[in-house]
Tab-separated table of C-alpha atoms in Angstrom:
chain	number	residue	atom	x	y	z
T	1	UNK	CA	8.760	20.611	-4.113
T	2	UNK	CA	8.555	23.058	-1.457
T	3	UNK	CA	6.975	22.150	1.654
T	4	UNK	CA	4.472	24.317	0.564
T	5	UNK	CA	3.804	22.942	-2.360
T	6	UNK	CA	3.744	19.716	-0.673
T	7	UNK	CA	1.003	21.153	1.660
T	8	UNK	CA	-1.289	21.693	-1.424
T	9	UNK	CA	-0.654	18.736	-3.418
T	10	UNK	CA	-1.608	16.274	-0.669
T	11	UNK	CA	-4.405	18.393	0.123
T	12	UNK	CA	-5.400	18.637	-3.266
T	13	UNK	CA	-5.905	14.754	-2.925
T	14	UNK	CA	-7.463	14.807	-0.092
T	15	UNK	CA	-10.330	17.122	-1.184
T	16	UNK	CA	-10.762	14.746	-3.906
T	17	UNK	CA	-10.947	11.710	-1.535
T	18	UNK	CA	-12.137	12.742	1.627
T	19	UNK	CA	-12.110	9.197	3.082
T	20	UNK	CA	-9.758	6.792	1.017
T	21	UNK	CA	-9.695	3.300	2.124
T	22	UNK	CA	-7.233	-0.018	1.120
T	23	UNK	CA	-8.794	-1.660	-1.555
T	24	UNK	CA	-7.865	-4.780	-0.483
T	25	UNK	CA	-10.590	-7.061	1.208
T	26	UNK	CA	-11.030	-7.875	5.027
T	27	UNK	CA	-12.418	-8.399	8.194
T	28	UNK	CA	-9.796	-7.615	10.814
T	29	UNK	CA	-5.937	-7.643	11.812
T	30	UNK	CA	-5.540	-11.007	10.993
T	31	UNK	CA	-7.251	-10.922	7.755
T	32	UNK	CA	-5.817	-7.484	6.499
T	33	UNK	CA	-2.228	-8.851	7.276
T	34	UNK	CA	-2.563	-11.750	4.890
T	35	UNK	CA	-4.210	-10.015	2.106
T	36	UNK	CA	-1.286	-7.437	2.512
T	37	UNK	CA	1.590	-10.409	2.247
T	38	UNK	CA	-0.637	-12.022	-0.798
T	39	UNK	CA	-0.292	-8.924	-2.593
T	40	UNK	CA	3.230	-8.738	-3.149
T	41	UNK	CA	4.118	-8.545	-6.809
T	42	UNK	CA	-0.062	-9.162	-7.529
T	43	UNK	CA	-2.439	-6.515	-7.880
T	44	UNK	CA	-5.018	-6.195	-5.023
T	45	UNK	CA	-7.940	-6.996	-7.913
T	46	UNK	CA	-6.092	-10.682	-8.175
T	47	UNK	CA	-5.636	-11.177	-4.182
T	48	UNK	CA	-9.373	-9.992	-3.873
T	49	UNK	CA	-10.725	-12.907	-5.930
T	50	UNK	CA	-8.745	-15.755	-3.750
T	51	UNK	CA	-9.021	-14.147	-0.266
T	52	UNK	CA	-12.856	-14.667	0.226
T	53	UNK	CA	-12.683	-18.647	0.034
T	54	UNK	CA	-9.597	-18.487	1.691
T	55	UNK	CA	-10.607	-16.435	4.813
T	56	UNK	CA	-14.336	-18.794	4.981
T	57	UNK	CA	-12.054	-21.729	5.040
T	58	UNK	CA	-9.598	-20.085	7.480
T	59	UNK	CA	-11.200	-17.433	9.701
T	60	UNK	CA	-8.216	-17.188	12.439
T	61	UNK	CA	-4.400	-17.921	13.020
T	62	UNK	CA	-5.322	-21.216	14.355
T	63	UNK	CA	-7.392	-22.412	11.635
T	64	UNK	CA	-4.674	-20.957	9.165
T	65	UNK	CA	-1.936	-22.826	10.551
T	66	UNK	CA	-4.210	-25.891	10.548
T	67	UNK	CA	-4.865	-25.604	6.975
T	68	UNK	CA	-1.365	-25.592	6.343
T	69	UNK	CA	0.754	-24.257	2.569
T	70	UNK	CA	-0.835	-26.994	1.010
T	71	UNK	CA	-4.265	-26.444	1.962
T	72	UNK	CA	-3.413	-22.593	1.757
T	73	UNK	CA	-1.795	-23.029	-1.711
T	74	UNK	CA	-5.674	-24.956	-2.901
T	75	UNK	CA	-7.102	-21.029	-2.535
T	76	UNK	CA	-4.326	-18.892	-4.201
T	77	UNK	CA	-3.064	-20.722	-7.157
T	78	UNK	CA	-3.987	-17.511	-9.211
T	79	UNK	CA	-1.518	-15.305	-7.928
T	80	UNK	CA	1.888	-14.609	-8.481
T	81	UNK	CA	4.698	-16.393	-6.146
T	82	UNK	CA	1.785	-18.085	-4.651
T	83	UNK	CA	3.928	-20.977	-3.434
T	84	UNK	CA	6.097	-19.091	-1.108
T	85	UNK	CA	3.078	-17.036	-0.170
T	86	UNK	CA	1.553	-20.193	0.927
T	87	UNK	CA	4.641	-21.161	3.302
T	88	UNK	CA	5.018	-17.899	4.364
T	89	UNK	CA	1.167	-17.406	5.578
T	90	UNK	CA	0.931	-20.697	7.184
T	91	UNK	CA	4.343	-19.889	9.551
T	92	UNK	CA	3.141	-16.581	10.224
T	93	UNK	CA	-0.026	-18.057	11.210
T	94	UNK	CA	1.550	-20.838	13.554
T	95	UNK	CA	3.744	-17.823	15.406
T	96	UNK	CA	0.885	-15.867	15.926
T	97	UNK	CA	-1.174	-18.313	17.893
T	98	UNK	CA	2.517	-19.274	19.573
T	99	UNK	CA	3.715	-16.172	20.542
T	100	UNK	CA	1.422	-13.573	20.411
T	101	UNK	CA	-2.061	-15.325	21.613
T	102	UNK	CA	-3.212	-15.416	17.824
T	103	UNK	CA	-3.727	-11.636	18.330
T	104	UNK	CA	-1.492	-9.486	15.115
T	105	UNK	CA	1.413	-7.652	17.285
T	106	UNK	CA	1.008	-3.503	16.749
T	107	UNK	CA	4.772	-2.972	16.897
T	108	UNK	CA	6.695	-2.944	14.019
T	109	UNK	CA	9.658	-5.239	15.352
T	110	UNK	CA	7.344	-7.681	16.235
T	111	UNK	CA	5.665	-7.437	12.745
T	112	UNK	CA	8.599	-7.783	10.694
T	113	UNK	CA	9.888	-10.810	12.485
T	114	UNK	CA	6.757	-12.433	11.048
T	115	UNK	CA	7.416	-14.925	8.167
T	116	UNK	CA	6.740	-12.720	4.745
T	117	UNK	CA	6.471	-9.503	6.905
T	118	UNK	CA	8.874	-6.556	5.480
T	119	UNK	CA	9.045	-3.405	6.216
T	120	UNK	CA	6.346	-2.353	3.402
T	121	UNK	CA	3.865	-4.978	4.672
T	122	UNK	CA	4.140	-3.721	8.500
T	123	UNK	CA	3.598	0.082	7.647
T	124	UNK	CA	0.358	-1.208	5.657
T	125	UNK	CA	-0.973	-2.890	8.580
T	126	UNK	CA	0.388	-0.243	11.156
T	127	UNK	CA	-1.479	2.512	8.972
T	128	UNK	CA	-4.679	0.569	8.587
T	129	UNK	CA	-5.638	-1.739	11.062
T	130	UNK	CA	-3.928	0.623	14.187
T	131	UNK	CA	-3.902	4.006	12.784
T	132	UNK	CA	-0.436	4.873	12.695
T	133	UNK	CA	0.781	7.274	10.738
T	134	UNK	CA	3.148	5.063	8.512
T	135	UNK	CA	4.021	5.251	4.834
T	136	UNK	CA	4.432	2.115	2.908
T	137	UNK	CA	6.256	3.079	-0.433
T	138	UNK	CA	5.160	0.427	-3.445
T	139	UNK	CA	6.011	0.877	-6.654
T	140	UNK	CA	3.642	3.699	-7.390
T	141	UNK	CA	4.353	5.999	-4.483
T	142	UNK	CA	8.320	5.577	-5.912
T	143	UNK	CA	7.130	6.797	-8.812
T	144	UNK	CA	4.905	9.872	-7.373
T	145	UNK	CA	7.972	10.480	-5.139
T	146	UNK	CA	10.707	11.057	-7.508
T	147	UNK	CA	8.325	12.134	-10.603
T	148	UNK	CA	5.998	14.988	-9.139
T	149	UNK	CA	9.375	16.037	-6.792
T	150	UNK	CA	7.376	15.466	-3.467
T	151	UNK	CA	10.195	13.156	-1.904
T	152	UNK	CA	12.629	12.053	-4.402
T	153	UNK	CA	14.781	9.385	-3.000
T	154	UNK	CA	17.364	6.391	-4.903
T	155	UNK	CA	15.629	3.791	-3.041
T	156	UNK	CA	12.168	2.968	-1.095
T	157	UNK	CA	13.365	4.076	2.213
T	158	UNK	CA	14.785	7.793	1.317
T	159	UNK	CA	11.228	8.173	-0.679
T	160	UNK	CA	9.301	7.245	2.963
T	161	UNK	CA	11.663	8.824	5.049
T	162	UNK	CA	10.685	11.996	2.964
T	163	UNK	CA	7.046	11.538	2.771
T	164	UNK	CA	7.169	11.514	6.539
T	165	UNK	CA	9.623	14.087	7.163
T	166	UNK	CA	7.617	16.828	4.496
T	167	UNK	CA	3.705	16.050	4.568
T	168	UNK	CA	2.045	17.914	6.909
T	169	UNK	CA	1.695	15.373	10.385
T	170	UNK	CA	-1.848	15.677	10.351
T	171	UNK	CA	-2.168	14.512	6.283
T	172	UNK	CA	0.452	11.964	6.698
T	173	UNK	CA	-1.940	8.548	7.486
T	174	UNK	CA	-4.352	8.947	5.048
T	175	UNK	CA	-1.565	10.100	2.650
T	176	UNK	CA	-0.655	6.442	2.723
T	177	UNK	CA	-3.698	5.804	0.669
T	178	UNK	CA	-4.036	8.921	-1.512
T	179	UNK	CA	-0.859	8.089	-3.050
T	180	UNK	CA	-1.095	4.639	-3.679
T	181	UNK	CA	-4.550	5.210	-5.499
T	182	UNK	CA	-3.443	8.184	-7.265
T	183	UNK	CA	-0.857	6.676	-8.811
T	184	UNK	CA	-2.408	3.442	-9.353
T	185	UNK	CA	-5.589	5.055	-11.413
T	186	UNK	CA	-4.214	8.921	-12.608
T	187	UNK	CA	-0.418	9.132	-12.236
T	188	UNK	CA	0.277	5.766	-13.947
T	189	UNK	CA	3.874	4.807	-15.398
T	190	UNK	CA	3.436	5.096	-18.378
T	191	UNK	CA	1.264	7.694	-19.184
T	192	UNK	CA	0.234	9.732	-16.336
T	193	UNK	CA	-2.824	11.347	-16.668
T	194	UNK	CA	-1.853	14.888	-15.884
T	195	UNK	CA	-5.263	16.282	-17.157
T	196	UNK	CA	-7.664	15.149	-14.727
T	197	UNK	CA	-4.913	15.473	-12.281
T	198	UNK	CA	-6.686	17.661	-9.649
T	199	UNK	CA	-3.034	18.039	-7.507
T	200	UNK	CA	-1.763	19.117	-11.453
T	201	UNK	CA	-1.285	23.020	-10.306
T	202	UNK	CA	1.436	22.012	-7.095
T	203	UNK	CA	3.041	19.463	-9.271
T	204	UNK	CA	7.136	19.854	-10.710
T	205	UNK	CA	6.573	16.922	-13.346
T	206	UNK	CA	8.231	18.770	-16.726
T	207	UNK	CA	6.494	16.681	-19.417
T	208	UNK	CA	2.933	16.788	-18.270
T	209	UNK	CA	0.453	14.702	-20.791
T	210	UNK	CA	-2.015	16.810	-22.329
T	211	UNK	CA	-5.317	15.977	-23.258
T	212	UNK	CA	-5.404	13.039	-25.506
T	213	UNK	CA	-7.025	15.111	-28.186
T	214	UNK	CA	-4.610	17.679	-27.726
T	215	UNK	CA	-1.699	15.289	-28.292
């Protein structure tokens, strides 16, 4: 795409979701950050139905630490990779409350030297709970990237360098979001849903689905 074209297909999302929000559940910081490292390789619908009982249980870093992987591990069983989510949220607990005064760090070095933290998970929590302007490319904004031609890339990183570097700065947080849900509910792997695609007219996808009834 042009950057042009780029202009009016993120804009095109935006007037169709004037205020798009994570659909993951939480409270604050603390809370947000360990939905975000439960939801590796698990929908947010699955992490949404553990996280509740977990977070009543375990309210802050402290008490999360306390609780331990095995008490954490009781709450997630359900998910994928749940295990090593377990070990992972219980260390990153027990180094918040040791070296940053159980408070979640707003840099991104400090994020990603978390246990579990990568680069994806610290632009999630950047962009929502401290309003930066990061882009944190899953699986679906990949796909948008290389498949609509907004910021084609071989790999995660040249797909978010290119988000940043084309979408207009003052689109680019909430971008974040319009992405991941657009691709998540209309521009879906398999069989994107081109017709009730309302960024359709900006788009460079060749083999746009018609209407079912047309197909």
């Amino acid at each position: 795409m042009s950057r042009e074209q780029v202009g009016h297909f993120v804009r095109a999302l935006a007037q169709a979701n004037p205020a798009p929000e994570t659909e993951l559940l939480y409270t604050d910081s603390f809370s947000l950050l360990v939905a975000v490292v439960m939801s590796a390789q698990t929908t947010d619908a699955a992490v949404n139905k553990v996280t509740p009982g977990l977070f009543r249980a375990a309210p802050t870093p402290a008490a999360m630490a306390a609780l331990g992987a095995e008490g954490i591990g009781k709450y997630i069983r359900t998910i994928g990779l749940w295990q090593a989510k377990a070990k992972n949220v219980a260390a990153l607990a027990a180094q918040l409350v040791e070296k940053h005064d159980s408070q979640v760090p707003e840099d991104r070095e400090a994020l990603e030297a978390l246990p579990g933290v990568g680069r994806k998970t610290a632009n999630v929590v950047l962009n929502v709970a401290f309003g930066q302007s990061t882009m944190a490319v899953d699986t679906h904004i990949f796909r948008i990237g290389n498949r609509t031609g907004l910021a084609p890339g071989k790999n995660v990183r040249e797909v978010e360098d290119g988000l940043i570097r084309r979408i207009p700065p003052e689109l680019l947080r909430d971008a974040h979001h319009w992405l991941i849900l657009h691709g998540r509910y209309v521009c879906k792997a398999r069989r994107p849903e081109c017709w009730r695609c309302t960024a359709n007219t900006w788009c460079n996808y060749k083999d746009k689905e018609a209407l079912p009834h047309q197909m």
